[in-house]
């Protein structure tokens, strides 16, 4: 009896013949498992408000959503009150909806991303349960929740987690639809969900939402010679549903702004992928260290992941040789190579790979020999212990007294996080010795999860000064709703959100180049224009770097200080009352 048939028949391993009362279960889960899940989900959401926003993604998408809510225009994204066509609006729609329901704030900006992290996790758990049974499903959820790359992605306000969750739904629904026991109506429903997932991915980040699944299916068909899979994708109703979901916004934005189509499809897709127009080029191996760090706790499972895909036999009882593990593996590899070949690379691009990797790792963990597991736990215990020992030296990483102090403060959080992870590994080893290895594997995942939570909470050490939030009270004493706030050669991604006030760019538009090009009245293109407006125009504030402030002051531009930190300076063109001492 092969793996799929054995699991479907309920034979998941040796069982004791001794009679014992069955433990109470809800939805097929023990009370202990339900409590663990509830606590994990609660902790997942409770930490969203523990950190201030980081540049650039968090501040950018928080502010775009806020301006969308204030303006009431849900078709045309704007950033600092200028057109912003770099990305589709799904993520901003959901963030603006969060603001509408719960108010504007930090945890509200991260709420949709956190939901996406759990949506992607839940989708892969469902697919794993359908094909490999409840144990592999449980390992899939635990591994993905305790994968650094996915955990961090789910706790930052970024489009990458939105598109990754949508693609995870696409992959999971496709897998479930292809199960040999799926009826024709069930297969149709699951495939329509897969098409809806692709539509959501396109609305989250563009054409990769369609291109990546298409690429994977082509690669899988070639690798397995399974061309009949395409006949089971329900192409006609699926494409119809996809178009119904995707076309309305693209039609609306293209009708309002004819310039959108060229900028979005050519500049933001073709040129971004094939050139260094966004200055985000990196070597082809850029994502290798990103993956090694982002999947570090589970790297010991990679040999088993390879074997799970390589040795998989065709599913019995099907007219075609569908291989689910092979599809999952090719999903991860194809997407990894696709972004590695791109001329534009950022760490978040790796996120769509992680759900597939977690499912493969879960298969490998279920089949992992006990001795191999023990060796990996000793390796991780030694690594976490080493990090704990080195954490007091974190204060030597900075090049100046200020950064060194921040690193030293973060070293305490690193110590706590590494000790929690080491405790998880030690518990796994001890539980193995007493014959409870399965519980030990859960304990290890929990230790990693708690360690990641602590490490991320501690990042506020850097996040608060980077956000500029401490300058807000002083600025708000002077700034009025109708008063210009200039960004002089600097696009600050976080202060506009905290001030609830957009910037007017001066001299250097940064990533708002397209928007100000379409609406030139919304910025000051030269320093000479700014000089005249500053001297003769209405009362205004200006945000700039300390270096720019010194240059303008030396040139005789009148400025009165309002607020300042190590990264930014805010000045006024009129005398201001001195701030009260803190």
XYZ file of C-alpha atoms in Angstrom:
582
model
C 0.000 0.000 0.000
C 1.614 3.302 -1.077
C 1.648 6.541 0.907
C -1.494 8.112 -0.570
C -3.567 4.957 -0.285
C -2.260 4.226 3.215
C -3.210 7.694 4.457
C -6.571 7.643 2.700
C -7.307 4.326 4.391
C -6.402 5.792 7.752
C -3.193 3.774 8.267
C -0.872 6.521 9.492
C 1.498 4.481 11.564
C 1.619 1.736 14.180
C -1.021 1.971 16.871
C -1.172 0.423 20.290
C -3.609 -2.421 20.734
C -4.224 -1.409 24.340
C -7.669 -0.007 24.844
C -7.804 3.583 26.061
C -10.526 6.152 26.190
C -10.479 8.396 23.151
C -9.353 11.943 23.853
C -12.010 14.575 23.200
C -11.708 16.049 19.714
C -13.243 19.017 17.895
C -13.100 19.193 14.089
C -10.784 16.198 14.218
C -8.315 18.009 16.506
C -7.472 17.313 20.111
C -8.169 19.945 22.735
C -4.432 20.454 23.179
C -3.966 21.107 19.458
C -6.859 23.563 19.430
C -5.411 25.449 22.399
C -1.992 25.594 20.714
C -3.534 26.910 17.499
C -5.624 29.500 19.369
C -2.619 30.771 21.316
C -0.490 30.906 18.163
C -3.119 32.889 16.257
C -3.635 35.229 19.205
C 0.097 35.912 19.454
C 0.276 36.371 15.668
C -2.145 39.316 15.862
C -1.311 40.761 19.284
C 2.189 41.815 18.200
C 1.025 43.919 15.235
C 0.856 47.124 17.286
C 4.154 46.664 19.105
C 6.334 48.385 16.497
C 6.336 51.642 14.594
C 6.269 51.664 10.811
C 9.416 51.099 8.825
C 10.455 52.651 5.545
C 9.841 52.189 2.819
C 7.063 49.639 2.220
C 5.249 49.971 5.528
C 5.013 53.731 5.461
C 4.289 53.920 1.738
C 1.368 51.504 1.626
C -0.034 52.767 4.923
C -0.136 56.297 3.526
C -1.540 55.323 0.118
C -4.396 53.529 1.869
C -4.983 56.487 4.186
C -5.134 58.936 1.278
C -7.483 56.560 -0.525
C -9.810 56.523 2.479
C -9.701 60.309 2.949
C -10.280 61.097 -0.737
C -12.952 58.450 -1.246
C -11.290 57.563 -4.567
C -10.772 53.793 -4.541
C -9.828 53.618 -8.221
C -6.793 55.902 -8.474
C -3.985 55.246 -5.966
C -2.152 58.358 -4.817
C 0.951 58.719 -2.710
C 1.676 62.128 -1.226
C -1.250 63.366 -3.262
C 0.270 62.430 -6.644
C -0.599 59.551 -8.976
C 1.036 56.270 -7.952
C 0.606 53.532 -10.554
C 3.466 51.224 -9.564
C 1.178 48.568 -8.076
C -2.469 47.440 -8.266
C -4.770 48.388 -5.381
C -5.885 45.170 -3.633
C -3.511 45.501 -0.681
C -4.354 49.205 -0.279
C -8.080 48.471 -0.590
C -7.913 45.993 2.261
C -5.783 48.318 4.396
C -8.198 51.212 3.779
C -11.053 48.889 4.740
C -9.177 48.102 7.951
C -8.955 51.856 8.620
C -12.667 52.219 7.933
C -13.525 49.453 10.391
C -10.985 50.044 13.153
C -9.503 53.513 12.644
C -6.142 54.628 11.265
C -3.217 53.172 13.173
C -0.193 50.924 13.043
C -1.802 47.572 13.757
C -4.561 48.401 11.280
C -1.947 48.896 8.538
C -0.558 45.418 9.222
C -3.871 43.639 9.737
C -4.379 42.567 6.121
C -0.808 41.309 5.844
C -1.237 39.268 9.017
C -4.474 37.825 7.662
C -2.694 36.951 4.420
C 0.001 35.101 6.341
C -2.640 32.898 7.947
C -4.633 32.536 4.711
C -1.578 31.183 2.914
C -0.777 28.902 5.834
C -4.340 27.592 6.045
C -4.498 26.929 2.310
C -1.368 24.796 2.388
C -2.607 22.907 5.452
C -5.811 21.997 3.598
C -3.878 20.777 0.566
C -1.458 18.777 2.714
C -4.308 17.153 4.619
C -6.096 16.160 1.418
C -3.039 14.505 -0.136
C -0.825 13.390 2.753
C -3.077 13.232 5.793
C -3.487 15.136 9.067
C 0.042 14.654 10.377
C 1.696 16.193 7.330
C -0.949 18.925 7.433
C -0.010 19.702 11.035
C 3.702 19.766 10.191
C 2.985 22.090 7.244
C 1.269 24.625 9.477
C 3.919 24.446 12.178
C 6.821 24.713 9.747
C 5.381 27.651 7.814
C 4.458 29.546 11.002
C 7.999 28.965 12.309
C 9.751 29.884 9.053
C 11.515 33.248 9.549
C 10.836 34.447 6.013
C 7.078 33.804 6.222
C 6.745 34.982 9.815
C 8.390 38.320 9.071
C 6.412 38.708 5.840
C 3.166 38.265 7.736
C 4.060 41.001 10.218
C 5.056 43.774 7.812
C 2.798 45.933 5.702
C 4.001 44.828 2.286
C 2.463 43.720 -0.999
C 4.663 40.620 -1.084
C 2.617 38.803 1.546
C -0.625 39.626 -0.301
C 0.528 38.144 -3.590
C 2.138 35.187 -1.787
C -1.076 34.314 0.029
C -3.081 34.564 -3.188
C -0.612 32.306 -4.986
C -0.656 29.849 -2.066
C -4.425 29.629 -2.469
C -3.920 29.002 -6.193
C -1.432 26.191 -5.554
C -3.464 24.600 -2.761
C -6.746 24.723 -4.679
C -5.098 23.210 -7.760
C -3.671 20.354 -5.687
C -7.020 19.617 -4.041
C -8.819 19.760 -7.385
C -6.475 17.128 -8.825
C -7.023 14.594 -6.043
C -8.233 11.249 -7.459
C -11.244 11.204 -5.151
C -12.433 14.685 -6.170
C -15.780 14.637 -7.938
C -16.271 16.655 -11.114
C -18.295 19.376 -9.316
C -15.732 19.525 -6.508
C -12.874 19.751 -8.994
C -14.643 22.604 -10.763
C -15.164 24.505 -7.503
C -11.577 24.101 -6.414
C -10.241 25.115 -9.805
C -12.452 28.203 -9.811
C -10.949 29.060 -6.434
C -7.502 28.638 -7.989
C -8.460 31.060 -10.778
C -9.815 33.496 -8.174
C -6.487 33.213 -6.364
C -4.657 34.171 -9.548
C -6.983 37.126 -9.992
C -6.272 38.267 -6.441
C -2.533 37.875 -7.075
C -2.790 40.071 -10.188
C -4.758 42.699 -8.256
C -2.153 42.505 -5.490
C 1.024 42.880 -7.529
C 0.474 42.634 -11.241
C 0.965 40.131 -14.013
C 3.188 37.793 -11.990
C -0.067 36.594 -10.419
C -0.863 34.905 -13.722
C 2.637 34.423 -15.121
C 4.059 32.436 -12.196
C 1.331 29.748 -12.009
C 1.398 29.513 -15.806
C 5.172 29.061 -15.785
C 4.956 26.351 -13.136
C 2.271 24.418 -15.013
C 4.295 24.509 -18.230
C 7.442 23.330 -16.432
C 5.495 20.591 -14.635
C 3.862 19.381 -17.867
C 7.206 19.201 -19.621
C 8.929 17.491 -16.686
C 6.226 14.863 -16.153
C 4.763 14.719 -19.695
C 1.382 15.224 -18.099
C -0.314 17.335 -20.794
C -3.789 16.139 -19.863
C -3.579 18.210 -16.691
C -4.513 21.252 -18.793
C -7.853 19.653 -19.629
C -8.654 19.501 -15.913
C -8.017 23.191 -15.208
C -11.536 24.259 -16.304
C -10.021 26.892 -18.546
C -13.172 28.458 -19.964
C -15.055 29.129 -16.702
C -11.768 29.836 -14.955
C -10.643 32.451 -17.460
C -14.125 33.982 -17.392
C -14.027 34.282 -13.593
C -10.484 35.652 -13.737
C -11.513 38.372 -16.201
C -14.633 39.277 -14.238
C -12.504 39.864 -11.155
C -9.527 41.578 -12.785
C -10.817 43.623 -15.723
C -13.095 46.155 -13.941
C -10.317 47.961 -12.084
C -7.895 47.876 -15.011
C -10.614 49.194 -17.303
C -11.594 51.930 -14.819
C -8.040 53.132 -14.183
C -7.128 52.955 -17.876
C -10.218 54.955 -18.826
C -9.493 57.663 -16.280
C -5.766 57.748 -16.951
C -4.726 56.583 -20.453
C -1.073 56.919 -19.452
C -1.537 54.067 -16.939
C -1.297 51.195 -19.416
C 2.162 52.014 -20.758
C 3.607 52.839 -17.359
C 2.152 49.823 -15.586
C 2.571 47.080 -18.184
C 5.760 48.238 -19.913
C 7.710 50.200 -17.310
C 6.649 48.312 -14.176
C 6.712 44.830 -15.684
C 8.851 44.457 -18.801
C 11.470 47.089 -17.966
C 11.572 46.192 -14.278
C 12.294 42.548 -15.105
C 14.710 43.053 -17.989
C 16.649 46.166 -16.922
C 18.012 47.971 -13.878
C 15.596 50.875 -14.269
C 14.696 50.612 -10.557
C 18.339 50.231 -9.477
C 17.598 46.985 -7.650
C 20.008 44.778 -9.539
C 21.848 41.990 -7.739
C 23.795 38.873 -8.759
C 21.888 35.724 -9.822
C 22.710 34.017 -6.518
C 21.147 36.876 -4.515
C 18.264 34.730 -3.223
C 20.471 31.826 -2.084
C 21.596 33.442 1.194
C 18.111 34.949 1.511
C 16.644 31.448 1.418
C 19.244 29.949 3.747
C 18.547 32.606 6.372
C 14.794 32.655 5.827
C 14.429 28.860 6.127
C 17.280 28.307 8.596
C 15.436 26.290 11.299
C 14.372 23.669 8.748
C 17.369 23.405 6.425
C 18.098 19.925 7.764
C 14.987 18.693 5.941
C 16.231 19.636 2.458
C 17.598 16.161 1.582
C 14.252 14.618 2.493
C 12.419 17.295 0.500
C 14.468 16.367 -2.546
C 13.703 12.676 -2.085
C 9.989 13.340 -1.598
C 9.773 14.962 -5.022
C 12.268 12.708 -6.808
C 10.896 9.359 -5.657
C 7.202 10.154 -5.898
C 5.212 7.606 -7.871
C 2.138 8.355 -9.922
C -1.066 8.606 -7.922
C -3.012 5.336 -8.163
C -6.527 5.305 -9.505
C -6.055 8.324 -11.776
C -6.116 8.312 -15.581
C -3.018 10.507 -15.641
C 0.220 10.294 -13.666
C -0.381 13.326 -11.460
C 2.417 13.873 -8.946
C 1.488 16.434 -6.284
C 4.881 16.578 -4.558
C 6.568 17.059 -7.927
C 4.245 19.975 -8.700
C 4.951 21.557 -5.309
C 8.706 21.185 -5.780
C 8.638 22.638 -9.289
C 6.507 25.512 -8.007
C 9.252 26.433 -5.542
C 12.136 25.930 -7.971
C 10.545 27.669 -10.964
C 9.549 30.776 -8.995
C 12.971 30.907 -7.326
C 14.719 30.780 -10.692
C 12.275 33.255 -12.253
C 13.126 35.955 -9.737
C 16.811 35.022 -9.736
C 16.888 35.804 -13.464
C 15.202 39.167 -12.952
C 17.176 42.397 -13.108
C 15.176 43.679 -10.129
C 15.566 41.830 -6.829
C 14.279 42.467 -3.325
C 14.115 40.073 -0.335
C 10.314 39.962 -0.381
C 10.300 38.367 -3.827
C 11.186 35.060 -2.146
C 7.932 34.890 -0.168
C 5.810 33.071 -2.814
C 8.268 30.165 -2.639
C 7.856 29.508 1.078
C 4.385 27.843 1.259
C 5.465 25.194 -1.236
C 8.781 24.712 0.556
C 6.966 24.300 3.887
C 4.697 21.594 2.480
C 7.657 19.666 1.063
C 9.462 20.067 4.377
C 6.424 18.659 6.177
C 6.500 15.537 3.991
C 10.211 15.193 4.716
C 9.687 15.699 8.462
C 7.031 12.983 8.586
C 9.481 10.541 6.964
C 12.636 11.752 8.730
C 14.494 9.023 10.673
C 14.784 9.636 14.385
C 18.581 9.743 14.336
C 18.618 12.343 11.570
C 16.212 14.476 13.565
C 18.421 14.215 16.639
C 21.523 15.248 14.683
C 19.721 18.311 13.333
C 18.496 19.278 16.793
C 22.018 19.092 18.199
C 23.189 21.293 15.319
C 20.516 23.899 15.946
C 21.037 23.775 19.714
C 24.728 24.543 19.196
C 23.923 27.346 16.748
C 21.383 29.037 19.025
C 23.716 28.694 22.000
C 26.482 30.344 19.973
C 24.188 33.246 19.061
C 23.261 33.652 22.724
C 26.932 33.754 23.718
C 27.741 36.341 21.043
C 24.702 38.551 21.654
C 26.429 40.768 24.284
C 28.914 41.811 21.584
C 26.168 43.254 19.360
C 27.075 46.756 20.549
C 30.327 46.562 18.580
C 28.506 46.384 15.223
C 27.781 50.098 14.875
C 30.274 52.563 13.384
C 29.240 55.439 15.659
C 28.142 55.767 19.299
C 24.437 56.133 18.384
C 24.145 52.989 16.229
C 26.341 51.028 18.632
C 23.955 51.868 21.457
C 21.005 50.638 19.382
C 22.765 47.388 18.527
C 23.684 46.909 22.175
C 20.060 47.377 23.203
C 18.895 44.933 20.526
C 21.462 42.418 21.759
C 19.252 41.748 24.799
C 16.370 40.797 22.513
C 18.664 38.581 20.445
C 19.741 36.832 23.635
C 16.146 36.191 24.685
C 15.133 34.997 21.215
C 18.103 32.639 20.840
C 17.490 31.169 24.298
C 13.865 30.436 23.431
C 14.930 28.724 20.215
C 17.640 26.782 22.038
C 15.073 25.743 24.633
C 12.849 24.417 21.836
C 15.708 22.338 20.434
C 16.663 21.055 23.896
C 13.049 20.111 24.612
C 12.906 18.221 21.307
C 15.996 16.216 22.266
C 14.709 15.436 25.750
C 11.250 14.417 24.536
C 12.883 12.122 21.989
C 14.767 10.402 24.808
C 11.535 9.738 26.697
C 9.764 8.354 23.641
C 7.699 11.416 22.668
C 9.525 12.540 19.559
C 6.398 13.872 17.834
C 5.692 16.179 20.767
C 9.346 17.204 20.676
C 9.051 18.289 17.062
C 6.080 20.446 18.016
C 8.088 21.896 20.910
C 10.915 22.835 18.544
C 8.533 24.637 16.187
C 6.956 26.474 19.125
C 10.405 27.541 20.350
C 11.250 28.947 16.917
C 7.902 30.728 16.719
C 8.336 32.342 20.140
C 11.922 33.294 19.347
C 10.872 34.989 16.124
C 8.156 36.855 18.019
C 10.662 38.176 20.552
C 13.226 39.084 17.885
C 10.632 41.054 15.946
C 9.331 42.821 19.056
C 12.877 43.920 19.818
C 13.266 45.468 16.392
C 11.412 48.476 17.772
C 14.853 49.405 19.112
C 15.678 50.449 15.545
C 12.150 51.053 14.314
C 11.153 53.898 16.593
C 14.019 56.276 15.706
C 13.767 55.284 12.036
C 10.052 56.105 11.925
C 10.453 59.685 13.135
C 7.413 59.325 15.379
C 9.159 61.160 18.230
C 9.194 64.314 16.082
C 5.443 64.291 15.563
C 4.357 66.233 18.692
C 6.717 69.115 17.940
C 5.671 69.242 14.292
C 1.961 69.055 15.076
C 2.257 72.135 17.302
C 3.150 74.130 14.192
C 1.680 72.299 11.203
C -1.837 73.171 10.060
C -4.016 71.129 7.675
C -3.750 73.711 4.867
C -0.031 74.368 5.365
C 2.451 73.033 2.764
C 4.909 70.420 4.035
C 7.812 70.233 1.606
C 10.109 67.258 1.196
C 13.341 68.915 0.104
C 15.389 66.342 -1.810
C 13.939 63.692 0.496
C 10.936 61.409 0.309
C 10.161 60.404 3.882
C 8.008 57.267 3.887
C 6.785 57.292 7.482
C 6.278 60.851 8.770
C 3.468 61.691 6.300
C 1.440 58.814 7.740
C 2.013 59.848 11.356
C 1.311 63.500 10.576
C -1.718 62.636 8.405
C -0.262 65.157 5.958
C 1.315 64.479 2.523
C 4.659 65.854 1.368
C 5.159 68.208 -1.565
C 8.379 67.082 -3.229
C 11.164 69.520 -4.041
C 13.939 69.092 -6.653
C 14.213 65.289 -6.404
C 10.957 63.353 -6.909
C 12.423 59.980 -5.969
C 9.893 57.222 -6.750
C 7.174 59.840 -7.375
C 8.786 60.802 -10.686
C 5.940 59.419 -12.774
C 3.253 61.031 -10.636
C 4.748 64.514 -10.596
C 5.440 64.181 -14.310
C 1.722 63.735 -14.882
C 0.772 66.481 -12.423
C 3.691 68.970 -12.357
C 1.705 71.501 -10.332
C 1.960 69.183 -7.343
C 5.697 69.602 -6.819
C 8.536 72.141 -7.018
C 10.999 70.909 -9.656
C 13.985 73.155 -8.788
C 15.633 74.589 -5.719
C 15.236 78.064 -7.225
C 11.469 77.551 -7.323
C 11.527 76.357 -3.743
C 13.638 79.336 -2.656
C 11.107 81.765 -4.118
C 8.114 79.912 -2.702
C 9.768 79.594 0.695
C 10.550 83.307 0.907
C 7.361 84.752 -0.584
C 4.729 82.050 -0.286
C 2.445 81.095 2.581
C 3.603 79.727 5.889
C 5.113 76.296 5.371
C 7.280 73.573 6.855
C 10.063 71.686 5.105
C 11.533 68.265 5.803
C 15.110 67.547 4.755
C 18.312 65.861 5.836
C 20.645 67.662 8.263
C 23.131 68.030 5.393
C 20.572 69.775 3.175
C 19.602 72.061 6.074
C 23.227 73.094 6.534
C 23.616 73.810 2.804
C 20.496 75.969 2.651
C 21.359 77.755 5.841
C 24.786 78.587 4.456
C 23.060 79.957 1.322
C 21.059 82.359 3.478
C 17.645 80.710 3.337
C 15.630 81.748 6.402
C 14.709 78.767 8.554
C 13.365 78.309 12.049
C 13.842 74.915 13.705
C 10.789 72.795 14.476
C 12.067 69.248 15.094
C 15.173 67.191 14.412
C 16.635 63.720 14.790
C 19.660 61.958 13.343
C 17.927 61.263 10.009
C 15.754 64.283 9.305
C 15.179 67.929 10.096
C 11.920 69.886 9.963
C 12.079 73.690 9.689
C 9.586 76.524 9.193
C 9.705 79.683 7.067
C 8.346 81.721 9.961
C 9.345 82.196 13.598
C 7.980 79.446 15.836
C 7.587 79.284 19.585
C 10.216 77.074 21.202
C 8.977 73.622 22.122
C 8.393 72.871 25.753
C 11.074 70.816 27.421
C 10.149 67.137 27.652
